[in-house]
Every structure is written in C-alpha cells, then in structure tokens.
Coordinates of C-alpha atoms and ligand atoms in Angstrom, one line a residue:
M1 CA 17.1 -4.2 15.5
T2 CA 17.9 -1.7 18.3
N3 CA 15.6 0.7 16.6
L4 CA 12.6 -1.5 16.8
S5 CA 13.4 -2.7 20.3
V6 CA 13.6 0.9 21.5
R7 CA 10.4 1.9 19.8
D8 CA 8.7 -1.2 21.3
Q9 CA 9.8 -0.2 24.8
A10 CA 8.5 3.3 24.3
V11 CA 4.9 2.1 23.6
I12 CA 4.3 -1.6 24.3
W13 CA 3.4 -3.5 27.5
H14 CA 4.2 -7.2 26.9
P15 CA 2.2 -10.2 28.3
F16 CA 3.6 -12.1 31.3
T17 CA 6.5 -9.7 31.4
Q18 CA 8.0 -7.7 34.2
M19 CA 8.7 -4.7 32.1
Q20 CA 11.2 -3.2 34.6
T21 CA 13.6 -6.1 34.5
A22 CA 12.9 -8.0 31.2
P23 CA 15.6 -7.8 28.5
S24 CA 14.4 -5.9 25.4
P25 CA 12.4 -8.0 23.1
I26 CA 13.9 -9.6 20.0
P27 CA 12.4 -8.3 16.8
I28 CA 11.4 -11.2 14.5
V29 CA 11.1 -10.3 10.8
R30 CA 10.3 -13.6 9.2
G31 CA 9.4 -17.2 9.9
E32 CA 9.7 -20.4 7.9
G33 CA 9.0 -23.9 9.0
S34 CA 10.2 -24.3 12.6
V35 CA 12.6 -21.3 12.3
L36 CA 12.2 -17.7 13.3
F37 CA 14.6 -15.1 11.8
D38 CA 15.5 -11.9 13.7
A39 CA 16.4 -8.5 12.4
N40 CA 20.1 -9.2 12.8
G41 CA 20.1 -12.3 10.7
R42 CA 20.1 -14.7 13.7
D43 CA 17.7 -17.6 13.6
Y44 CA 15.9 -19.5 16.4
L45 CA 14.3 -23.0 16.4
D46 CA 10.8 -22.5 17.7
M47 CA 10.6 -25.4 20.1
V48 CA 7.6 -23.9 21.9
S49 CA 5.6 -23.5 18.7
S50 CA 5.2 -19.8 19.5
W51 CA 3.2 -20.5 22.7
W52 CA 1.9 -23.8 21.6
V53 CA -0.1 -22.6 18.6
N54 CA 1.9 -23.5 15.6
L55 CA 1.4 -26.9 14.0
H56 CA 2.8 -26.8 10.5
G57 CA 5.5 -24.2 10.6
H58 CA 5.6 -20.5 10.2
A59 CA 4.2 -18.7 7.2
H60 CA 2.9 -21.9 5.7
P61 CA 2.2 -21.2 2.0
Y62 CA -1.0 -23.3 1.8
I63 CA -2.6 -21.6 4.8
A64 CA -1.4 -18.2 3.6
R65 CA -3.0 -18.8 0.1
R66 CA -6.3 -19.9 1.6
I67 CA -6.5 -16.9 4.0
S68 CA -5.6 -14.6 1.1
E69 CA -8.3 -16.0 -1.1
Q70 CA -10.9 -15.7 1.7
L71 CA -9.7 -12.1 2.4
N72 CA -10.6 -11.1 -1.1
T73 CA -14.1 -12.7 -0.8
L74 CA -15.4 -12.0 2.7
E75 CA -13.3 -10.8 5.5
H76 CA -16.0 -10.7 8.2
V77 CA -19.7 -10.7 8.8
I78 CA -21.8 -10.4 11.9
F79 CA -22.5 -13.9 13.1
A80 CA -26.0 -13.3 14.7
G81 CA -28.7 -13.7 12.0
F82 CA -26.0 -14.5 9.4
T83 CA -23.7 -17.4 8.6
H84 CA -21.0 -18.3 6.0
Q85 CA -19.4 -21.2 4.3
P86 CA -16.1 -21.4 6.3
A87 CA -17.9 -21.4 9.7
V88 CA -20.4 -24.1 8.6
E89 CA -17.7 -26.3 7.0
L90 CA -15.4 -26.0 9.9
A91 CA -18.1 -27.0 12.4
E92 CA -19.1 -29.9 10.2
R93 CA -15.5 -31.1 9.9
L94 CA -14.7 -30.6 13.6
L95 CA -17.6 -32.8 14.5
T96 CA -16.2 -35.6 12.3
I97 CA -13.0 -35.6 14.3
L98 CA -14.2 -34.8 17.8
P99 CA -15.5 -37.5 20.1
P100 CA -18.9 -38.7 18.6
N101 CA -21.0 -37.3 21.5
Q102 CA -20.1 -33.7 20.5
A103 CA -23.0 -32.2 18.6
K104 CA -22.7 -28.4 18.4
I105 CA -19.9 -25.8 17.8
F106 CA -19.9 -22.4 19.5
Y107 CA -17.2 -20.0 18.2
S108 CA -15.2 -17.4 20.1
D109 CA -11.8 -15.8 19.8
N110 CA -9.2 -17.6 22.0
G111 CA -8.6 -20.2 24.6
S112 CA -9.7 -18.2 27.6
T113 CA -13.0 -17.3 26.0
A114 CA -13.6 -20.9 24.9
V115 CA -13.3 -21.8 28.6
E116 CA -15.6 -18.9 29.7
V117 CA -18.2 -20.1 27.2
A118 CA -17.9 -23.7 28.5
L119 CA -18.4 -22.5 32.1
K120 CA -21.3 -20.3 31.2
M121 CA -22.9 -23.2 29.3
A122 CA -22.4 -25.5 32.3
F123 CA -23.9 -23.0 34.9
Q124 CA -26.7 -22.0 32.7
Y125 CA -27.5 -25.6 31.7
W126 CA -28.3 -26.3 35.4
H127 CA -30.1 -22.9 35.7
N128 CA -32.2 -23.6 32.7
L129 CA -33.1 -27.0 34.1
G130 CA -34.4 -25.3 37.2
K131 CA -31.8 -27.1 39.3
P132 CA -29.1 -24.5 39.8
R133 CA -25.7 -25.9 40.8
L134 CA -23.0 -23.6 42.2
K135 CA -19.9 -25.7 42.5
V136 CA -17.0 -26.4 40.2
V137 CA -14.2 -28.9 40.7
A138 CA -10.9 -28.3 39.0
F139 CA -7.3 -29.6 39.4
D140 CA -4.6 -28.0 41.4
S141 CA -2.0 -26.3 39.1
A142 CA -4.5 -26.2 36.3
Y143 CA -4.3 -23.4 33.8
H144 CA -7.4 -22.4 31.9
G145 CA -6.7 -18.9 30.8
D146 CA -6.5 -15.3 32.1
T147 CA -10.0 -13.9 32.0
F148 CA -11.9 -14.0 35.3
G149 CA -13.9 -17.2 34.9
A150 CA -10.9 -19.0 33.4
M151 CA -8.7 -17.6 36.2
A152 CA -11.2 -18.8 38.8
V153 CA -11.0 -22.4 37.7
S154 CA -7.2 -22.3 37.3
G155 CA -5.0 -23.3 40.2
R156 CA -4.4 -20.4 42.5
S157 CA -0.9 -19.0 42.3
A158 CA 1.1 -15.8 42.2
F159 CA -0.6 -15.1 38.9
T160 CA -4.1 -15.0 40.4
A161 CA -3.3 -13.6 43.8
P162 CA -4.3 -10.0 43.2
F163 CA -7.7 -11.1 42.1
T164 CA -8.5 -13.7 44.7
P165 CA -11.5 -11.7 46.2
F166 CA -13.1 -11.5 42.7
L167 CA -12.8 -15.2 41.8
F168 CA -15.7 -17.5 42.4
D169 CA -15.2 -20.5 44.7
V170 CA -13.7 -23.6 43.2
T171 CA -13.0 -26.9 44.9
Y172 CA -9.6 -28.3 43.9
L173 CA -8.5 -31.9 43.4
P174 CA -4.8 -32.9 43.3
V175 CA -3.6 -34.1 39.9
P176 CA -3.6 -38.0 39.8
V177 CA 0.1 -38.2 38.9
A178 CA 2.0 -41.5 39.5
G179 CA 1.8 -42.4 43.2
Q180 CA -1.2 -40.2 44.0
E181 CA -3.9 -42.1 42.2
E182 CA -5.6 -43.8 45.2
A183 CA -5.5 -40.6 47.3
V184 CA -7.0 -38.5 44.5
L185 CA -9.8 -41.0 43.7
K186 CA -10.7 -41.2 47.4
Q187 CA -10.9 -37.4 47.7
A188 CA -12.9 -37.2 44.5
A189 CA -15.5 -39.7 45.7
E190 CA -16.3 -37.3 48.5
L191 CA -16.0 -34.1 46.4
F192 CA -18.3 -35.1 43.5
T193 CA -21.7 -34.4 45.1
D194 CA -24.9 -33.4 43.3
E195 CA -24.0 -29.8 43.9
V196 CA -21.2 -29.8 41.4
A197 CA -22.1 -28.2 38.1
A198 CA -19.0 -29.1 36.3
F199 CA -15.6 -30.7 36.5
I200 CA -13.0 -29.1 34.3
A201 CA -9.6 -30.6 33.4
E202 CA -6.8 -30.4 30.9
P203 CA -6.8 -34.0 29.8
L204 CA -3.5 -35.9 30.1
V205 CA -1.2 -32.8 30.1
Q206 CA -1.5 -29.7 32.2
G207 CA 0.4 -27.1 30.1
A208 CA 1.2 -23.9 31.9
G209 CA 1.0 -25.6 35.3
G210 CA 4.4 -27.2 34.5
M211 CA 3.7 -29.9 31.8
V212 CA 2.2 -32.1 34.5
M213 CA 1.2 -35.4 33.0
Y214 CA -1.1 -38.2 34.1
E215 CA -2.7 -41.3 32.7
P216 CA -6.1 -41.4 30.8
A217 CA -7.3 -44.2 33.0
L218 CA -7.3 -41.9 36.0
L219 CA -9.3 -39.2 34.3
D220 CA -11.7 -41.9 33.1
Q221 CA -12.3 -42.9 36.7
L222 CA -12.7 -39.3 37.9
I223 CA -15.2 -38.7 35.1
Q224 CA -17.1 -41.8 36.2
L225 CA -17.3 -40.5 39.8
A226 CA -18.4 -37.1 38.7
R227 CA -21.1 -38.6 36.4
R228 CA -22.8 -40.5 39.2
N229 CA -24.3 -37.1 39.9
D230 CA -24.6 -36.0 36.3
T231 CA -21.9 -33.4 36.7
L232 CA -20.8 -31.9 33.4
I233 CA -17.3 -32.7 32.2
I234 CA -15.3 -29.9 30.5
A235 CA -12.2 -31.0 28.6
D236 CA -9.9 -28.0 28.1
E237 CA -8.0 -29.2 25.0
V238 CA -6.8 -25.7 24.1
M239 CA -3.2 -27.0 24.3
T240 CA -3.6 -30.7 23.9
G241 CA -5.9 -30.6 20.8
F242 CA -4.9 -31.2 17.2
G243 CA -2.3 -34.0 17.6
R244 CA -0.1 -32.7 20.5
T245 CA -0.5 -35.9 22.5
G246 CA -0.2 -38.2 19.6
R247 CA -3.9 -38.5 18.8
L248 CA -6.0 -35.8 17.3
F249 CA -7.4 -35.0 20.8
A250 CA -6.3 -36.1 24.3
S251 CA -10.0 -37.1 24.9
H252 CA -9.6 -39.8 22.3
Y253 CA -7.6 -41.7 24.9
L254 CA -10.6 -41.6 27.2
A255 CA -13.4 -44.2 27.4
N256 CA -15.7 -41.6 29.0
K257 CA -16.1 -38.6 26.7
P258 CA -16.4 -35.0 28.0
D259 CA -19.7 -33.1 27.7
L260 CA -17.9 -29.8 26.7
M261 CA -14.6 -29.3 24.9
C262 CA -12.6 -26.1 24.6
L263 CA -10.3 -25.6 21.6
S264 CA -8.0 -22.9 20.4
K265 CA -4.2 -22.6 20.0
G266 CA -3.6 -25.2 17.2
L267 CA -7.0 -24.8 15.8
T268 CA -5.9 -22.4 13.0
G269 CA -2.4 -24.0 12.8
G270 CA -1.3 -21.0 14.8
T271 CA -2.1 -18.4 12.2
M272 CA -5.2 -16.6 13.6
A273 CA -7.1 -16.1 16.8
L274 CA -10.1 -18.5 17.1
G275 CA -11.8 -20.4 19.9
V276 CA -14.3 -23.2 19.9
T277 CA -16.5 -24.6 22.6
A278 CA -18.1 -27.9 21.5
C279 CA -21.0 -29.4 23.4
T280 CA -23.3 -32.4 23.4
Q281 CA -26.9 -32.4 22.2
P282 CA -28.5 -32.5 25.8
I283 CA -26.6 -29.3 26.7
Y284 CA -27.7 -27.5 23.6
D285 CA -31.2 -28.7 24.1
A286 CA -31.4 -27.2 27.6
F287 CA -31.1 -23.8 26.0
L288 CA -34.0 -24.3 23.5
S289 CA -37.2 -22.6 24.6
N290 CA -39.8 -20.1 23.6
D291 CA -38.7 -18.3 26.7
N292 CA -35.9 -15.8 25.7
F293 CA -34.3 -16.0 29.1
R294 CA -33.0 -19.5 28.3
T295 CA -30.8 -18.1 25.5
L296 CA -27.0 -18.3 25.8
F297 CA -26.4 -14.5 25.9
H298 CA -22.8 -14.6 24.8
G299 CA -20.8 -13.5 21.8
H300 CA -17.8 -11.6 20.6
S301 CA -17.4 -9.1 17.7
F302 CA -15.1 -11.4 15.8
T303 CA -17.1 -14.6 16.5
A304 CA -16.6 -17.1 13.7
N305 CA -14.4 -14.7 11.7
P306 CA -14.3 -16.1 8.1
L307 CA -10.5 -15.7 7.8
A308 CA -9.9 -17.5 11.0
C309 CA -12.3 -20.3 10.1
T310 CA -10.6 -20.6 6.7
A311 CA -7.2 -20.8 8.4
A312 CA -8.6 -23.6 10.6
L313 CA -9.9 -25.5 7.6
A314 CA -6.6 -25.2 5.8
S315 CA -4.7 -26.3 8.9
M316 CA -7.1 -29.3 9.2
D317 CA -6.3 -30.3 5.6
L318 CA -2.6 -30.4 6.5
L319 CA -3.1 -32.0 9.9
L320 CA -5.2 -34.9 8.6
A321 CA -2.8 -35.6 5.7
E322 CA -0.5 -38.6 6.0
E323 CA 2.6 -36.4 6.1
A324 CA 1.6 -34.6 9.3
Q325 CA 0.3 -37.7 11.0
A326 CA 3.6 -39.5 10.2
S327 CA 5.5 -36.5 11.6
I328 CA 3.6 -36.6 14.9
Q329 CA 4.6 -40.2 15.3
R330 CA 8.2 -39.5 14.2
I331 CA 8.6 -36.6 16.7
A332 CA 7.1 -38.8 19.4
E333 CA 9.8 -41.5 18.6
Q334 CA 12.6 -39.0 18.6
H335 CA 11.5 -37.7 22.0
Q336 CA 11.5 -41.2 23.3
G337 CA 15.1 -41.7 22.2
F338 CA 15.9 -38.4 24.0
A339 CA 14.1 -39.5 27.1
N340 CA 16.3 -42.6 27.2
R341 CA 19.4 -40.4 27.0
L342 CA 18.1 -38.1 29.7
A343 CA 17.4 -41.0 32.0
T344 CA 21.1 -41.6 32.7
R345 CA 21.5 -38.0 34.1
K346 CA 21.7 -37.2 37.8
N347 CA 20.3 -33.7 37.4
V348 CA 17.2 -34.7 35.5
I349 CA 14.1 -36.1 37.2
N350 CA 10.4 -36.8 36.3
I351 CA 11.0 -37.3 32.6
R352 CA 7.6 -37.5 31.0
Q353 CA 6.1 -37.6 27.5
H354 CA 2.8 -37.7 25.7
G355 CA 3.2 -37.6 21.9
T356 CA 5.0 -34.6 20.7
I357 CA 5.4 -33.1 24.2
I358 CA 8.4 -34.0 26.3
A359 CA 9.2 -32.5 29.7
F360 CA 11.5 -33.1 32.6
D361 CA 12.6 -31.3 35.8
I362 CA 16.1 -30.0 36.3
Y363 CA 17.1 -31.2 39.8
V364 CA 19.6 -29.1 41.7
G365 CA 19.1 -30.4 45.2
E366 CA 18.8 -28.0 48.1
Q367 CA 20.4 -25.0 46.5
T368 CA 17.2 -23.0 46.4
S369 CA 18.8 -19.6 45.5
Y370 CA 20.3 -21.2 42.5
F371 CA 17.1 -23.0 41.8
N372 CA 15.3 -19.7 41.4
T373 CA 17.5 -18.4 38.6
I374 CA 17.6 -21.7 36.7
R375 CA 14.8 -20.6 34.4
D376 CA 16.6 -17.6 33.2
T377 CA 19.9 -19.4 32.9
A378 CA 18.4 -22.1 30.8
Y379 CA 16.4 -19.7 28.7
N380 CA 19.4 -17.6 27.8
F381 CA 21.8 -20.5 27.3
L382 CA 19.4 -22.1 24.8
L383 CA 18.6 -18.8 23.1
D384 CA 22.3 -18.1 22.6
R385 CA 22.5 -21.4 20.7
G386 CA 19.5 -20.6 18.6
V387 CA 16.9 -22.6 20.4
L388 CA 13.7 -21.0 21.7
M389 CA 12.4 -22.8 24.7
R390 CA 10.6 -21.2 27.7
P391 CA 11.3 -23.3 30.8
L392 CA 8.4 -23.2 33.4
G393 CA 10.6 -22.7 36.5
N394 CA 12.9 -25.7 36.6
V395 CA 10.7 -27.6 34.1
L396 CA 12.1 -27.9 30.6
Y397 CA 9.9 -28.9 27.8
M398 CA 9.7 -29.1 24.0
M399 CA 6.6 -28.8 21.9
P400 CA 7.8 -28.4 18.4
P401 CA 5.8 -27.7 15.2
Y402 CA 5.1 -31.0 13.4
C403 CA 7.3 -30.0 10.5
T404 CA 10.4 -29.9 12.7
T405 CA 13.0 -32.2 11.1
N406 CA 14.9 -34.9 12.9
E407 CA 18.1 -32.8 12.5
Q408 CA 16.4 -29.8 14.2
L409 CA 15.3 -32.1 17.0
Q410 CA 18.7 -33.6 17.4
Y411 CA 20.3 -30.2 17.4
T412 CA 18.0 -29.1 20.2
Y413 CA 18.6 -32.3 22.2
V414 CA 22.3 -31.7 22.1
Q415 CA 22.0 -28.1 23.2
V416 CA 19.8 -29.2 26.1
E417 CA 22.4 -31.9 27.0
D418 CA 25.1 -29.2 26.9
L419 CA 23.0 -27.1 29.2
L420 CA 22.6 -30.0 31.6
D421 CA 26.4 -30.6 31.6
T422 CA 27.0 -27.0 32.3
L423 CA 24.6 -26.9 35.2
A424 CA 26.0 -30.1 36.6
K425 CA 29.5 -28.7 36.6
R426 CA 28.3 -25.5 38.3
T427 CA 26.6 -27.5 41.0
E428 CA 29.8 -29.4 41.7
Q429 CA 31.8 -26.2 42.0
E430 CA 29.4 -24.6 44.4
Ligands
PLP501 C1 -3.3 -21.3 26.6 C2 -4.4 -22.0 27.3 C3 -5.6 -21.4 27.6 C4 -5.9 -19.9 27.3 O1 -5.8 -19.7 25.9 P1 -5.6 -18.2 25.4 O2 -5.8 -18.3 23.9 O3 -4.1 -17.9 25.7 O4 -6.5 -17.3 26.1 C5 -6.6 -22.1 28.2 N1 -6.4 -23.4 28.5 C6 -5.3 -24.0 28.3 C7 -5.1 -25.5 28.6 C8 -4.2 -23.4 27.7 O5 -3.0 -24.0 27.5

C-alpha cells in the first residue's frame, strides 16, 4: 500500500486535490457490488458511486463480459464516414427511453464535452438560422463541468475564479428552492428575452453545487417563460440521468421537455468514459445544408467508442430489468425512512431527497471556524468506519449504486448518525 501511494505521489497530480495538504491516496485493488477493497484488506462502501457514475456495482460480470466480447471484435473505429453496431443500437435504444421529442444522438467522451456540444449546437443553431443570439441563462450554483464552455455556464466560484476573464458572459437565475419560487419566476420573466440563445439547467437536483433540490413544476414554469421567445432548453442530466431521481430521467417529471439533453456518468454504468448530447429534429435540421459552413464542426478521437457504447448497452439491459427498477424504489424508500430519523435532530437541516439521492446540511450554528473543517472531519470519520462519502462543505449526501443492499444502507445510516452524535457533543463542549 505505502509503496503504491509513494509511487503515486512521485508522478501523479490528482483532480480537485490540493496536492500539498491532501493525505496520500488509498490504493484500491478490487471492487465488487457496492464495495471497494484496498491494498491492506480494508473495504469501503461506495456511497458516492465513485463520483456518481456507478449504477450496478463495481466489476459487474455482465458488463465485463460484453465489453470483453466487443474488445475481441472491434475496439475502435473512426466515427466520421464510418459507423458500427453498438453506436447505432445505443442511439436507437436511448431514443426509446428519452423524452419523445429527442430525435438525434451526438457522441462525445464525458459530461463536460456533452455540455460543450449542447452549447455549440445551441449557439450555432441561431447562427445557422441567421438570427444570432449571444446570451445564455443558467442557475446560480450550477455545475456543468470543467472545460471552458461548461465552466462559463456553471455558477461562478473559487473553482472558476482564475479563469473569469476567459469565460463568456452568462446571466444567472437563483435556483427556485422552497420559498424562492415567486422571486425567481419574477426575475425570469424579465431575463428571458429574445436575445437568449439557451437556458441550461440540472433538472431537479444540482449535484456539485451542493445537492440543491427543487420541484419539477418550477422548472416547467421557467421553461415556459423561456419558450415564449423560442429559447432552447438544455437539460444537463449528466448526474440525474439513468434512474438517480427515481425515474429514468429527471426530465420525465417535466411537462415541458428540453430541446437538448446531456448524458454521461451513469450512461455506461460507470465503466467507461462516454458522453451523449441528444437534440430535437428542428435543431438537427438547422444544420442541414448544401453549405458546408452550417456543419457542426465538432468531434473527439474516441467519439462513439465501440467498447463504451457496448458498456452503455449492457448497463441499459441491467437498468431496464425489473430488479434494478425495484432496487431504485427500494433505495428511495430506505432513504425516506432515514430522512424521518434525521428530522428529529437539532444539527440537521434542509433534509431533501429525490429518488436514490438523499442530502442534508449539518448545522453548527455560528461557529464558522469549526464549520470550515466539518467536511474533513465528516469525510475521515466515515472513511474510518468503512463508508466512502464526500461531503460538499457541510452538505452530506448519499448516492449509492442500485445494487446496494438494505443492510449496507442501514450500516451507512448508523455511521452517519454516530457522526452527527459526535458533532453534537463537540458543539456542546465548545
Ligand atoms: C459531473 C458533471 C458534469 C461533468 O461531467 P464530467 O464527465 O466530469 O466532465 C457535467 N454536468 C453535471 C450535472 C455533472 O454532475
């Protein structure tokens, strides 16, 4: 273990990590179901689905077999001028489960690129129509990825600060959380002019922004306001897609369907990097022309990689089966029970849940210095007890793979309750 950690530190720069102060990384040697095993024989319940990507558990034998078969047949092929069975079949099957207005599938490699493509489609759509629009509306505290376009439409924070001069202008709307609905709608009525090319949102749950949740009815009303001027609606379902919120897509809760949808993370069940941008027929049609300049000039080397598409097809088989669908409902019910238990606690506020995602804020009053360290305290406390959770500041959340058993969930809940007891005692002592 030490050996691998030391070698890692000699050569590797980790994501979202302050390399000077971060503890050395834990080498993981194996995964099975919701459990990760480290080099010292310790195990960890993966309650963050390895950054929200894993749906059916680690090293799932069915997905592994399908990828392995594909690997022996065709590992990759250029996707301009050529096509292949897994890409076509995946697009066909995605269109049967996406909202019915979605008509075409564009492949890329990850969530950020899926967002980049959606933004480029939206801007070029207006450009191709000869009515260029320069404005984008996004939510405060949104997270849409780490490439420049995706950063530009994300909420501005410490993460984006060094790049502010390089990010295009975006108009922000507060999230219509409980109590804010009227104010947000009023502001939106003024913001959504005929200069707005696109409105981008994470439907129902903002992930990295702190698991902020809001109701579908509000997004529906915002979409309606935006549509008065034909503004394109981009649903970033990179995190919410594939069952996380209880239904296959968060957009299924909406009456007004988005024009563009971004998918990644759970798309391959968390096994391989793949991104999808889906769009409606009118958007696709705006790029059709004998004029080459109307083309969407965008693509990545590994676009529609056959292994990744196969992984996505295998994951979809599992996801649409009764067992996974029942598990999603089961996890949602377990979370509800836990939410009721949490509700009695003084140091827990803003308990919220959509499907398999549960989140709450740890409340520690005015003690701001303590507040700042709560993330690390919670992370280490839970890791010591074999539970992998990554609090977002004082926000604790769980987003388990769907194969997580009730026993594993209950074990996690109890560890979180112990953490909350410990924190409450410390607050009393201070
Ligand atoms: C993670 C995430 C992204 C970025 O996806 P990457 O694959 O990490 O680039 C974009 N949007 C949302 C909502 C996400 O949660």
